[in-house]
């Protein structure tokens, strides 16, 4: 065992270290001394005739809903987990190669810290590890995303004090309570940014008889979505009239979007309540005092902090740059893997223990 560790340490000299937030909506790559060097939408455009990858990241996202028949823009992760293994692998290989341009040349593949949603199955976690390995990593360390987020925003995770973090991404919302280097309570739900986009699409179809695409729905959500009423905001959107089949414009207000998102926002609030209700009293007291931290793109939904704070009577902080918190956490971990070893899930045994 000791000999194995010695060999490991020796080999590490020939590897770079990189941190990856492999998200449903965005994938970010962190490298030592440089910070986040790659930040791209998790989208890959594939030519169905040849099977070849046509574009990855921003270029592929621009094609979503606009591709000719033989090209499809794929989001290889759905609900926080890999749905298309080969495409995920290609995307990772490409993004790792891009990050490699910021690193010294090394003989061996990099050691990679990668985040997975809390509470995913053994099989799902293994898929992330295998895809990262196949994309060229020599060694893969897996960390649960809420833990990476907590580290990224520098919460005192190793101390005997409870912290609460809510990561609202594209595919999943992870709600977690952390103390003494471990996740004490957590809940992961498949209600996050993508679901809100879908809610907006179906609301506009039902109320205005207009069909809009995912990209438009996301733009509307960001521009006029607010979960508590404030100054009225409106925007004009274009879609296809379901009756005539022709393009039509309508004006959408913040109150439309609030109604569209209402159901999903209540699901999110209820899940947060469940986590709080099962948190041990001492830790709950810490959280009531220190509050809840919001990370992920969904943290930017207007009024969400106010709504949570009002509902649970505790302080709510939207962290600075919420979309990069997980990747920054992966970066902090890779810079001191020994210190964070206890929060990593890196062996077969750990993966099955997580089941
Ligand atoms: N200003 C904003 N207001 C509301 N939602 C936003 C805003 N900015 C980004 N988002 C949403 O945040 C989501 C992306 O967040 P993020 O990059 O954290 O997700 P992810 O990490 O890729 O997904 P996951 O963690 O679920 O795998 C998208 O659904 C996007 O629409
Ligand atoms: Mg995420």
mmCIF file of C-alpha atoms and ligand atoms in Angstrom:
data_model
loop_
_atom_site.group_PDB
_atom_site.id
_atom_site.type_symbol
_atom_site.label_atom_id
_atom_site.label_comp_id
_atom_site.label_asym_id
_atom_site.label_seq_id
_atom_site.Cartn_x
_atom_site.Cartn_y
_atom_site.Cartn_z
ATOM 1 C CA UNK A 1 0.000 0.000 0.000
ATOM 2 C CA UNK A 2 2.736 2.420 0.992
ATOM 3 C CA UNK A 3 4.680 1.481 -2.072
ATOM 4 C CA UNK A 4 1.598 2.118 -4.192
ATOM 5 C CA UNK A 5 1.228 5.563 -2.633
ATOM 6 C CA UNK A 6 4.872 6.291 -3.268
ATOM 7 C CA UNK A 7 4.492 5.387 -6.939
ATOM 8 C CA UNK A 8 1.344 7.537 -7.119
ATOM 9 C CA UNK A 9 3.175 10.570 -5.710
ATOM 10 C CA UNK A 10 6.028 9.984 -8.149
ATOM 11 C CA UNK A 11 3.681 9.752 -11.135
ATOM 12 C CA UNK A 12 1.865 12.907 -10.042
ATOM 13 C CA UNK A 13 4.906 14.915 -11.096
ATOM 14 C CA UNK A 14 4.129 14.018 -14.687
ATOM 15 C CA UNK A 15 0.491 15.111 -14.533
ATOM 16 C CA UNK A 16 -1.320 18.428 -14.502
ATOM 17 C CA UNK A 17 -4.335 18.964 -12.293
ATOM 18 C CA UNK A 18 -7.639 20.280 -13.473
ATOM 19 C CA UNK A 19 -11.057 20.797 -11.906
ATOM 20 C CA UNK A 20 -14.261 20.339 -13.886
ATOM 21 C CA UNK A 21 -17.853 21.312 -13.232
ATOM 22 C CA UNK A 22 -19.648 19.041 -15.661
ATOM 23 C CA UNK A 23 -23.072 20.678 -15.627
ATOM 24 C CA UNK A 24 -26.309 20.056 -17.474
ATOM 25 C CA UNK A 25 -26.237 23.613 -18.830
ATOM 26 C CA UNK A 26 -22.563 24.655 -18.641
ATOM 27 C CA UNK A 27 -19.195 22.956 -18.289
ATOM 28 C CA UNK A 28 -16.348 24.846 -16.638
ATOM 29 C CA UNK A 29 -12.694 23.893 -16.371
ATOM 30 C CA UNK A 30 -10.337 25.226 -13.712
ATOM 31 C CA UNK A 31 -6.537 25.015 -13.850
ATOM 32 C CA UNK A 32 -4.034 25.808 -11.120
ATOM 33 C CA UNK A 33 -2.725 29.407 -11.029
ATOM 34 C CA UNK A 34 -4.988 30.437 -13.897
ATOM 35 C CA UNK A 35 -8.510 29.927 -12.546
ATOM 36 C CA UNK A 36 -11.413 29.143 -14.843
ATOM 37 C CA UNK A 37 -10.055 28.900 -18.388
ATOM 38 C CA UNK A 38 -12.997 27.224 -20.117
ATOM 39 C CA UNK A 39 -16.673 28.083 -19.613
ATOM 40 C CA UNK A 40 -18.935 26.712 -22.335
ATOM 41 C CA UNK A 41 -22.529 25.529 -22.673
ATOM 42 C CA UNK A 42 -22.770 21.710 -22.440
ATOM 43 C CA UNK A 43 -23.970 21.345 -26.014
ATOM 44 C CA UNK A 44 -22.540 19.323 -28.898
ATOM 45 C CA UNK A 45 -23.685 19.466 -32.529
ATOM 46 C CA UNK A 46 -23.397 16.139 -34.347
ATOM 47 C CA UNK A 47 -23.768 15.351 -38.057
ATOM 48 C CA UNK A 48 -26.085 12.346 -38.082
ATOM 49 C CA UNK A 49 -24.967 11.257 -41.554
ATOM 50 C CA UNK A 50 -21.287 10.942 -40.683
ATOM 51 C CA UNK A 51 -21.480 10.722 -36.894
ATOM 52 C CA UNK A 52 -18.970 13.545 -36.718
ATOM 53 C CA UNK A 53 -18.974 16.320 -34.131
ATOM 54 C CA UNK A 54 -19.598 19.628 -35.916
ATOM 55 C CA UNK A 55 -19.387 22.061 -33.010
ATOM 56 C CA UNK A 56 -19.009 22.100 -29.219
ATOM 57 C CA UNK A 57 -19.991 24.700 -26.625
ATOM 58 C CA UNK A 58 -21.178 28.194 -27.547
ATOM 59 C CA UNK A 59 -21.036 27.487 -31.279
ATOM 60 C CA UNK A 60 -23.206 24.392 -30.790
ATOM 61 C CA UNK A 61 -25.648 26.171 -28.461
ATOM 62 C CA UNK A 62 -26.299 28.798 -31.122
ATOM 63 C CA UNK A 63 -27.450 25.920 -33.340
ATOM 64 C CA UNK A 64 -30.021 24.597 -30.808
ATOM 65 C CA UNK A 65 -33.396 24.537 -32.546
ATOM 66 C CA UNK A 66 -31.860 25.908 -35.751
ATOM 67 C CA UNK A 67 -30.094 22.890 -37.262
ATOM 68 C CA UNK A 68 -30.766 21.386 -40.694
ATOM 69 C CA UNK A 69 -32.209 17.896 -40.541
ATOM 70 C CA UNK A 70 -28.996 15.939 -40.613
ATOM 71 C CA UNK A 71 -27.354 17.943 -37.798
ATOM 72 C CA UNK A 72 -28.585 17.655 -34.219
ATOM 73 C CA UNK A 73 -27.514 19.809 -31.315
ATOM 74 C CA UNK A 74 -27.338 17.478 -28.321
ATOM 75 C CA UNK A 75 -27.202 18.279 -24.643
ATOM 76 C CA UNK A 76 -25.358 15.160 -23.452
ATOM 77 C CA UNK A 77 -26.333 15.689 -19.817
ATOM 78 C CA UNK A 78 -29.935 15.665 -18.691
ATOM 79 C CA UNK A 79 -31.096 16.264 -15.126
ATOM 80 C CA UNK A 80 -27.517 16.507 -13.905
ATOM 81 C CA UNK A 81 -26.488 13.078 -15.194
ATOM 82 C CA UNK A 82 -24.959 11.745 -18.396
ATOM 83 C CA UNK A 83 -27.560 10.727 -20.946
ATOM 84 C CA UNK A 84 -25.273 10.361 -23.957
ATOM 85 C CA UNK A 85 -22.021 8.763 -22.892
ATOM 86 C CA UNK A 86 -20.009 9.045 -26.127
ATOM 87 C CA UNK A 87 -20.942 12.651 -26.752
ATOM 88 C CA UNK A 88 -20.121 13.598 -23.139
ATOM 89 C CA UNK A 89 -16.750 11.972 -23.570
ATOM 90 C CA UNK A 90 -16.044 13.904 -26.773
ATOM 91 C CA UNK A 91 -17.121 17.152 -25.172
ATOM 92 C CA UNK A 92 -14.910 16.542 -22.145
ATOM 93 C CA UNK A 93 -11.934 15.593 -24.301
ATOM 94 C CA UNK A 94 -12.315 18.783 -26.324
ATOM 95 C CA UNK A 95 -12.715 21.049 -23.270
ATOM 96 C CA UNK A 96 -9.807 19.369 -21.451
ATOM 97 C CA UNK A 97 -7.660 19.864 -24.527
ATOM 98 C CA UNK A 98 -8.613 23.556 -24.591
ATOM 99 C CA UNK A 99 -7.661 23.839 -20.906
ATOM 100 C CA UNK A 100 -4.390 22.089 -21.727
ATOM 101 C CA UNK A 101 -3.342 25.129 -23.752
ATOM 102 C CA UNK A 102 -3.037 26.989 -20.433
ATOM 103 C CA UNK A 103 -0.854 24.309 -18.841
ATOM 104 C CA UNK A 104 2.726 23.115 -19.176
ATOM 105 C CA UNK A 105 3.142 19.982 -21.310
ATOM 106 C CA UNK A 106 3.220 16.831 -19.178
ATOM 107 C CA UNK A 107 3.951 13.245 -20.031
ATOM 108 C CA UNK A 108 0.835 11.756 -18.457
ATOM 109 C CA UNK A 109 -2.853 12.703 -18.550
ATOM 110 C CA UNK A 110 -4.138 15.108 -15.902
ATOM 111 C CA UNK A 111 -5.555 14.339 -12.483
ATOM 112 C CA UNK A 112 -9.090 15.611 -12.529
ATOM 113 C CA UNK A 113 -11.504 16.675 -9.799
ATOM 114 C CA UNK A 114 -15.072 16.492 -11.098
ATOM 115 C CA UNK A 115 -18.389 17.246 -9.441
ATOM 116 C CA UNK A 116 -21.533 15.072 -9.486
ATOM 117 C CA UNK A 117 -24.965 15.956 -8.072
ATOM 118 C CA UNK A 118 -25.470 14.753 -4.482
ATOM 119 C CA UNK A 119 -27.282 11.439 -4.202
ATOM 120 C CA UNK A 120 -26.846 10.172 -7.761
ATOM 121 C CA UNK A 121 -26.686 6.411 -8.193
ATOM 122 C CA UNK A 122 -23.520 4.403 -8.280
ATOM 123 C CA UNK A 123 -23.990 3.783 -11.994
ATOM 124 C CA UNK A 124 -24.422 7.493 -12.731
ATOM 125 C CA UNK A 125 -21.321 8.427 -10.733
ATOM 126 C CA UNK A 126 -19.298 5.718 -12.449
ATOM 127 C CA UNK A 127 -20.379 7.024 -15.854
ATOM 128 C CA UNK A 128 -18.923 10.438 -14.996
ATOM 129 C CA UNK A 129 -15.697 8.868 -13.827
ATOM 130 C CA UNK A 130 -15.378 6.649 -16.904
ATOM 131 C CA UNK A 131 -16.195 9.463 -19.351
ATOM 132 C CA UNK A 132 -13.555 11.665 -17.700
ATOM 133 C CA UNK A 133 -11.025 8.841 -17.849
ATOM 134 C CA UNK A 134 -11.796 8.072 -21.475
ATOM 135 C CA UNK A 135 -11.417 11.765 -22.246
ATOM 136 C CA UNK A 136 -7.794 11.486 -21.136
ATOM 137 C CA UNK A 137 -7.632 11.853 -17.348
ATOM 138 C CA UNK A 138 -5.052 9.707 -15.566
ATOM 139 C CA UNK A 139 -6.943 9.848 -12.309
ATOM 140 C CA UNK A 140 -10.425 11.057 -11.454
ATOM 141 C CA UNK A 141 -11.546 12.349 -8.072
ATOM 142 C CA UNK A 142 -15.261 12.755 -7.632
ATOM 143 C CA UNK A 143 -16.828 15.299 -5.318
ATOM 144 C CA UNK A 144 -20.478 16.000 -4.649
ATOM 145 C CA UNK A 145 -21.385 19.326 -6.210
ATOM 146 C CA UNK A 146 -22.856 20.965 -3.082
ATOM 147 C CA UNK A 147 -19.631 20.166 -1.255
ATOM 148 C CA UNK A 148 -17.563 21.645 -4.096
ATOM 149 C CA UNK A 149 -19.823 24.698 -4.059
ATOM 150 C CA UNK A 150 -19.418 25.143 -0.302
ATOM 151 C CA UNK A 151 -15.646 24.924 -0.693
ATOM 152 C CA UNK A 152 -15.786 27.299 -3.672
ATOM 153 C CA UNK A 153 -17.489 29.993 -1.622
ATOM 154 C CA UNK A 154 -15.218 29.241 1.315
ATOM 155 C CA UNK A 155 -17.775 28.093 3.859
ATOM 156 C CA UNK A 156 -16.108 26.622 6.970
ATOM 157 C CA UNK A 157 -16.861 23.027 5.938
ATOM 158 C CA UNK A 158 -14.316 21.409 8.243
ATOM 159 C CA UNK A 159 -15.607 23.140 11.356
ATOM 160 C CA UNK A 160 -18.330 21.940 13.733
ATOM 161 C CA UNK A 161 -20.756 24.522 12.441
ATOM 162 C CA UNK A 162 -23.649 23.881 10.088
ATOM 163 C CA UNK A 163 -23.863 25.556 6.663
ATOM 164 C CA UNK A 164 -26.627 25.331 4.115
ATOM 165 C CA UNK A 165 -26.080 25.585 0.391
ATOM 166 C CA UNK A 166 -28.650 25.464 -2.396
ATOM 167 C CA UNK A 167 -27.309 24.923 -5.934
ATOM 168 C CA UNK A 168 -29.907 25.648 -8.591
ATOM 169 C CA UNK A 169 -28.436 24.576 -11.909
ATOM 170 C CA UNK A 170 -29.939 23.699 -15.278
ATOM 171 C CA UNK A 171 -30.950 20.106 -14.556
ATOM 172 C CA UNK A 172 -30.938 19.746 -10.793
ATOM 173 C CA UNK A 173 -31.334 21.678 -7.601
ATOM 174 C CA UNK A 174 -29.129 20.336 -4.840
ATOM 175 C CA UNK A 175 -30.015 21.357 -1.318
ATOM 176 C CA UNK A 176 -27.422 20.402 1.268
ATOM 177 C CA UNK A 177 -26.521 20.918 4.890
ATOM 178 C CA UNK A 178 -22.823 20.526 5.618
ATOM 179 C CA UNK A 179 -20.902 20.201 8.871
ATOM 180 C CA UNK A 180 -17.505 18.760 9.853
ATOM 181 C CA UNK A 181 -16.497 17.960 6.277
ATOM 182 C CA UNK A 182 -19.587 15.925 5.508
ATOM 183 C CA UNK A 183 -23.026 16.302 4.001
ATOM 184 C CA UNK A 184 -25.404 15.959 6.957
ATOM 185 C CA UNK A 185 -28.659 16.230 4.981
ATOM 186 C CA UNK A 186 -29.251 16.651 1.284
ATOM 187 C CA UNK A 187 -31.901 16.505 -1.344
ATOM 188 C CA UNK A 188 -31.495 16.631 -5.083
ATOM 189 C CA UNK A 189 -34.478 17.395 -7.264
ATOM 190 C CA UNK A 190 -34.834 17.516 -10.993
ATOM 191 C CA UNK A 191 -36.485 20.904 -10.879
ATOM 192 C CA UNK A 192 -34.101 23.694 -11.909
ATOM 193 C CA UNK A 193 -33.465 26.067 -14.826
ATOM 194 C CA UNK A 194 -34.464 23.622 -17.592
ATOM 195 C CA UNK A 195 -37.771 22.841 -15.893
ATOM 196 C CA UNK A 196 -38.500 26.574 -15.593
ATOM 197 C CA UNK A 197 -37.840 26.953 -19.336
ATOM 198 C CA UNK A 198 -40.233 24.070 -20.027
ATOM 199 C CA UNK A 199 -42.843 25.663 -17.733
ATOM 200 C CA UNK A 200 -42.582 28.909 -19.706
ATOM 201 C CA UNK A 201 -42.943 27.087 -23.038
ATOM 202 C CA UNK A 202 -46.090 25.299 -21.913
ATOM 203 C CA UNK A 203 -47.597 28.396 -20.266
ATOM 204 C CA UNK A 204 -47.140 30.444 -23.440
ATOM 205 C CA UNK A 205 -48.539 27.633 -25.545
ATOM 206 C CA UNK A 206 -51.626 27.337 -23.326
ATOM 207 C CA UNK A 207 -52.273 31.023 -22.674
ATOM 208 C CA UNK A 208 -51.218 32.632 -25.955
ATOM 209 C CA UNK A 209 -51.453 29.690 -28.354
ATOM 210 C CA UNK A 210 -47.898 30.341 -29.471
ATOM 211 C CA UNK A 211 -45.050 27.891 -29.713
ATOM 212 C CA UNK A 212 -41.609 29.146 -28.657
ATOM 213 C CA UNK A 213 -38.246 27.377 -28.512
ATOM 214 C CA UNK A 214 -36.056 26.617 -25.526
ATOM 215 C CA UNK A 215 -33.616 29.437 -26.233
ATOM 216 C CA UNK A 216 -36.398 32.027 -26.315
ATOM 217 C CA UNK A 217 -37.898 30.616 -23.112
ATOM 218 C CA UNK A 218 -34.547 30.933 -21.350
ATOM 219 C CA UNK A 219 -34.090 34.514 -22.564
ATOM 220 C CA UNK A 220 -37.557 35.450 -21.303
ATOM 221 C CA UNK A 221 -36.899 33.798 -17.948
ATOM 222 C CA UNK A 222 -33.695 35.773 -17.485
ATOM 223 C CA UNK A 223 -35.131 39.059 -18.760
ATOM 224 C CA UNK A 224 -38.523 39.189 -17.026
ATOM 225 C CA UNK A 225 -38.671 36.252 -14.598
ATOM 226 C CA UNK A 226 -39.171 37.407 -11.005
ATOM 227 C CA UNK A 227 -40.679 35.264 -8.264
ATOM 228 C CA UNK A 228 -41.943 38.188 -6.166
ATOM 229 C CA UNK A 229 -43.794 41.135 -7.697
ATOM 230 C CA UNK A 230 -41.722 44.297 -8.126
ATOM 231 C CA UNK A 231 -41.588 46.936 -10.833
ATOM 232 C CA UNK A 232 -43.583 45.602 -13.780
ATOM 233 C CA UNK A 233 -41.368 44.346 -16.611
ATOM 234 C CA UNK A 234 -42.407 43.231 -20.061
ATOM 235 C CA UNK A 235 -40.873 41.930 -23.239
ATOM 236 C CA UNK A 236 -42.002 41.061 -26.737
ATOM 237 C CA UNK A 237 -41.518 37.523 -27.947
ATOM 238 C CA UNK A 238 -41.962 35.889 -31.300
ATOM 239 C CA UNK A 239 -43.203 32.391 -31.846
ATOM 240 C CA UNK A 240 -45.345 30.327 -34.143
ATOM 241 C CA UNK A 241 -49.093 30.756 -33.882
ATOM 242 C CA UNK A 242 -50.497 27.299 -33.214
ATOM 243 C CA UNK A 243 -53.651 27.996 -35.194
ATOM 244 C CA UNK A 244 -52.388 29.775 -38.316
ATOM 245 C CA UNK A 245 -48.924 28.213 -38.254
ATOM 246 C CA UNK A 246 -47.454 31.654 -38.942
ATOM 247 C CA UNK A 247 -45.133 33.814 -36.844
ATOM 248 C CA UNK A 248 -46.788 36.065 -34.278
ATOM 249 C CA UNK A 249 -45.600 38.506 -31.595
ATOM 250 C CA UNK A 250 -46.958 38.852 -28.088
ATOM 251 C CA UNK A 251 -46.064 40.960 -25.060
ATOM 252 C CA UNK A 252 -45.207 38.915 -21.978
ATOM 253 C CA UNK A 253 -45.043 40.397 -18.481
ATOM 254 C CA UNK A 254 -43.253 39.412 -15.289
ATOM 255 C CA UNK A 255 -46.582 38.317 -13.872
ATOM 256 C CA UNK A 256 -47.055 35.812 -16.740
ATOM 257 C CA UNK A 257 -43.655 34.320 -16.052
ATOM 258 C CA UNK A 258 -44.283 34.290 -12.310
ATOM 259 C CA UNK A 259 -47.426 32.293 -12.892
ATOM 260 C CA UNK A 260 -45.650 29.970 -15.326
ATOM 261 C CA UNK A 261 -42.868 29.214 -12.825
ATOM 262 C CA UNK A 262 -45.099 29.144 -9.726
ATOM 263 C CA UNK A 263 -45.573 25.413 -9.461
ATOM 264 C CA UNK A 264 -41.874 24.583 -9.812
ATOM 265 C CA UNK A 265 -40.876 27.307 -7.368
ATOM 266 C CA UNK A 266 -43.231 25.780 -4.772
ATOM 267 C CA UNK A 267 -41.630 22.376 -5.334
ATOM 268 C CA UNK A 268 -38.268 23.984 -4.634
ATOM 269 C CA UNK A 269 -39.545 25.685 -1.473
ATOM 270 C CA UNK A 270 -41.137 22.451 -0.214
ATOM 271 C CA UNK A 271 -37.909 20.513 -0.758
ATOM 272 C CA UNK A 272 -35.965 23.172 1.149
ATOM 273 C CA UNK A 273 -38.492 22.909 3.974
ATOM 274 C CA UNK A 274 -38.074 19.112 4.079
ATOM 275 C CA UNK A 275 -34.313 19.444 4.423
ATOM 276 C CA UNK A 276 -34.668 22.032 7.192
ATOM 277 C CA UNK A 277 -37.242 19.894 9.009
ATOM 278 C CA UNK A 278 -34.902 16.913 9.198
ATOM 279 C CA UNK A 279 -31.767 18.866 10.129
ATOM 280 C CA UNK A 280 -30.533 18.161 13.678
ATOM 281 C CA UNK A 281 -31.435 21.026 16.080
ATOM 282 C CA UNK A 282 -27.913 22.280 16.830
ATOM 283 C CA UNK A 283 -27.118 22.543 13.144
ATOM 284 C CA UNK A 284 -30.487 24.130 12.454
ATOM 285 C CA UNK A 285 -29.633 26.815 15.013
ATOM 286 C CA UNK A 286 -26.370 27.512 13.115
ATOM 287 C CA UNK A 287 -28.275 27.811 9.853
ATOM 288 C CA UNK A 288 -30.931 30.134 11.273
ATOM 289 C CA UNK A 289 -28.100 32.387 12.397
ATOM 290 C CA UNK A 290 -25.736 32.088 9.420
ATOM 291 C CA UNK A 291 -28.356 31.684 6.722
ATOM 292 C CA UNK A 292 -28.539 29.879 3.427
ATOM 293 C CA UNK A 293 -26.226 30.359 0.426
ATOM 294 C CA UNK A 294 -27.502 30.228 -3.140
ATOM 295 C CA UNK A 295 -25.218 29.111 -5.994
ATOM 296 C CA UNK A 296 -25.743 27.995 -9.624
ATOM 297 C CA UNK A 297 -27.398 30.016 -12.381
ATOM 298 C CA UNK A 298 -30.818 29.719 -10.721
ATOM 299 C CA UNK A 299 -29.514 31.744 -7.764
ATOM 300 C CA UNK A 300 -29.926 34.742 -10.080
ATOM 301 C CA UNK A 301 -33.696 34.327 -10.437
ATOM 302 C CA UNK A 302 -34.986 37.699 -9.340
ATOM 303 C CA UNK A 303 -36.622 37.698 -5.922
ATOM 304 C CA UNK A 304 -35.797 34.090 -5.064
ATOM 305 C CA UNK A 305 -33.535 35.127 -2.190
ATOM 306 C CA UNK A 306 -36.281 37.372 -0.827
ATOM 307 C CA UNK A 307 -38.887 34.622 -1.133
ATOM 308 C CA UNK A 308 -36.724 32.043 0.666
ATOM 309 C CA UNK A 309 -35.729 34.496 3.348
ATOM 310 C CA UNK A 310 -39.344 35.509 3.941
ATOM 311 C CA UNK A 311 -40.583 31.897 3.952
ATOM 312 C CA UNK A 312 -37.983 30.473 6.326
ATOM 313 C CA UNK A 313 -37.167 33.605 8.356
ATOM 314 C CA UNK A 314 -33.436 33.330 7.846
ATOM 315 C CA UNK A 315 -30.773 35.300 5.956
ATOM 316 C CA UNK A 316 -30.270 34.256 2.313
ATOM 317 C CA UNK A 317 -27.108 35.152 0.397
ATOM 318 C CA UNK A 318 -26.754 35.014 -3.375
ATOM 319 C CA UNK A 319 -23.006 34.454 -3.681
ATOM 320 C CA UNK A 320 -20.805 36.479 -6.024
ATOM 321 C CA UNK A 321 -20.535 34.785 -9.426
ATOM 322 C CA UNK A 322 -22.880 31.916 -8.539
ATOM 323 C CA UNK A 323 -22.317 30.125 -11.885
ATOM 324 C CA UNK A 324 -18.635 29.489 -11.180
ATOM 325 C CA UNK A 325 -18.803 28.427 -7.505
ATOM 326 C CA UNK A 326 -18.618 24.657 -8.142
ATOM 327 C CA UNK A 327 -15.670 24.961 -10.550
ATOM 328 C CA UNK A 328 -13.833 27.254 -8.123
ATOM 329 C CA UNK A 329 -14.436 24.653 -5.401
ATOM 330 C CA UNK A 330 -13.045 21.889 -7.619
ATOM 331 C CA UNK A 331 -10.015 24.141 -8.124
ATOM 332 C CA UNK A 332 -9.480 24.725 -4.418
ATOM 333 C CA UNK A 333 -9.678 20.954 -3.848
ATOM 334 C CA UNK A 334 -7.118 20.122 -6.540
ATOM 335 C CA UNK A 335 -4.690 22.642 -5.136
ATOM 336 C CA UNK A 336 -4.683 20.735 -1.848
ATOM 337 C CA UNK A 337 -5.989 17.233 -2.504
ATOM 338 C CA UNK A 338 -4.596 15.848 0.761
ATOM 339 C CA UNK A 339 -6.528 18.359 2.851
ATOM 340 C CA UNK A 340 -9.753 17.556 1.034
ATOM 341 C CA UNK A 341 -9.302 13.805 0.620
ATOM 342 C CA UNK A 342 -12.116 13.100 3.083
ATOM 343 C CA UNK A 343 -14.684 14.919 0.938
ATOM 344 C CA UNK A 344 -13.750 13.021 -2.220
ATOM 345 C CA UNK A 345 -15.424 9.921 -3.554
ATOM 346 C CA UNK A 346 -12.598 8.329 -5.492
ATOM 347 C CA UNK A 347 -12.545 4.589 -5.150
ATOM 348 C CA UNK A 348 -14.846 1.780 -6.259
ATOM 349 C CA UNK A 349 -15.695 1.161 -2.589
ATOM 350 C CA UNK A 350 -16.781 4.735 -2.074
ATOM 351 C CA UNK A 351 -18.910 4.616 -5.177
ATOM 352 C CA UNK A 352 -20.772 1.551 -3.986
ATOM 353 C CA UNK A 353 -21.067 2.994 -0.473
ATOM 354 C CA UNK A 354 -22.786 5.961 -2.089
ATOM 355 C CA UNK A 355 -25.474 3.729 -3.563
HETATM 356 N N1 LIG B 1 -29.955 35.623 -14.550
HETATM 357 C C1 LIG B 1 -30.527 34.431 -14.519
HETATM 358 N N2 LIG B 1 -31.784 34.289 -14.071
HETATM 359 C C2 LIG B 1 -32.391 33.089 -14.025
HETATM 360 N N3 LIG B 1 -31.811 31.940 -14.424
HETATM 361 C C3 LIG B 1 -30.541 32.025 -14.898
HETATM 362 C C4 LIG B 1 -29.832 33.252 -14.964
HETATM 363 N N4 LIG B 1 -28.597 33.010 -15.484
HETATM 364 C C5 LIG B 1 -28.540 31.690 -15.730
HETATM 365 N N5 LIG B 1 -29.702 31.094 -15.383
HETATM 366 C C6 LIG B 1 -30.061 29.669 -15.511
HETATM 367 O O1 LIG B 1 -29.141 28.894 -14.796
HETATM 368 C C7 LIG B 1 -29.028 27.597 -15.402
HETATM 369 C C8 LIG B 1 -27.572 27.238 -15.586
HETATM 370 O O2 LIG B 1 -26.951 27.255 -14.344
HETATM 371 P P1 LIG B 1 -25.635 26.391 -14.062
HETATM 372 O O3 LIG B 1 -24.588 26.710 -15.061
HETATM 373 O O4 LIG B 1 -25.330 26.576 -12.621
HETATM 374 O O5 LIG B 1 -26.201 24.924 -14.339
HETATM 375 P P2 LIG B 1 -25.371 23.575 -14.499
HETATM 376 O O6 LIG B 1 -24.352 23.526 -13.419
HETATM 377 O O7 LIG B 1 -24.875 23.452 -15.876
HETATM 378 O O8 LIG B 1 -26.510 22.488 -14.275
HETATM 379 P P3 LIG B 1 -26.583 21.284 -13.210
HETATM 380 O O9 LIG B 1 -25.859 21.731 -11.996
HETATM 381 O O10 LIG B 1 -28.053 21.103 -12.954
HETATM 382 O O11 LIG B 1 -25.995 20.125 -13.895
HETATM 383 C C9 LIG B 1 -29.749 27.669 -16.742
HETATM 384 O O12 LIG B 1 -31.005 27.013 -16.621
HETATM 385 C C10 LIG B 1 -29.939 29.163 -16.950
HETATM 386 O O13 LIG B 1 -31.131 29.445 -17.664
HETATM 387 MG MG1 LIG B 2 -24.221 22.787 -11.558
#
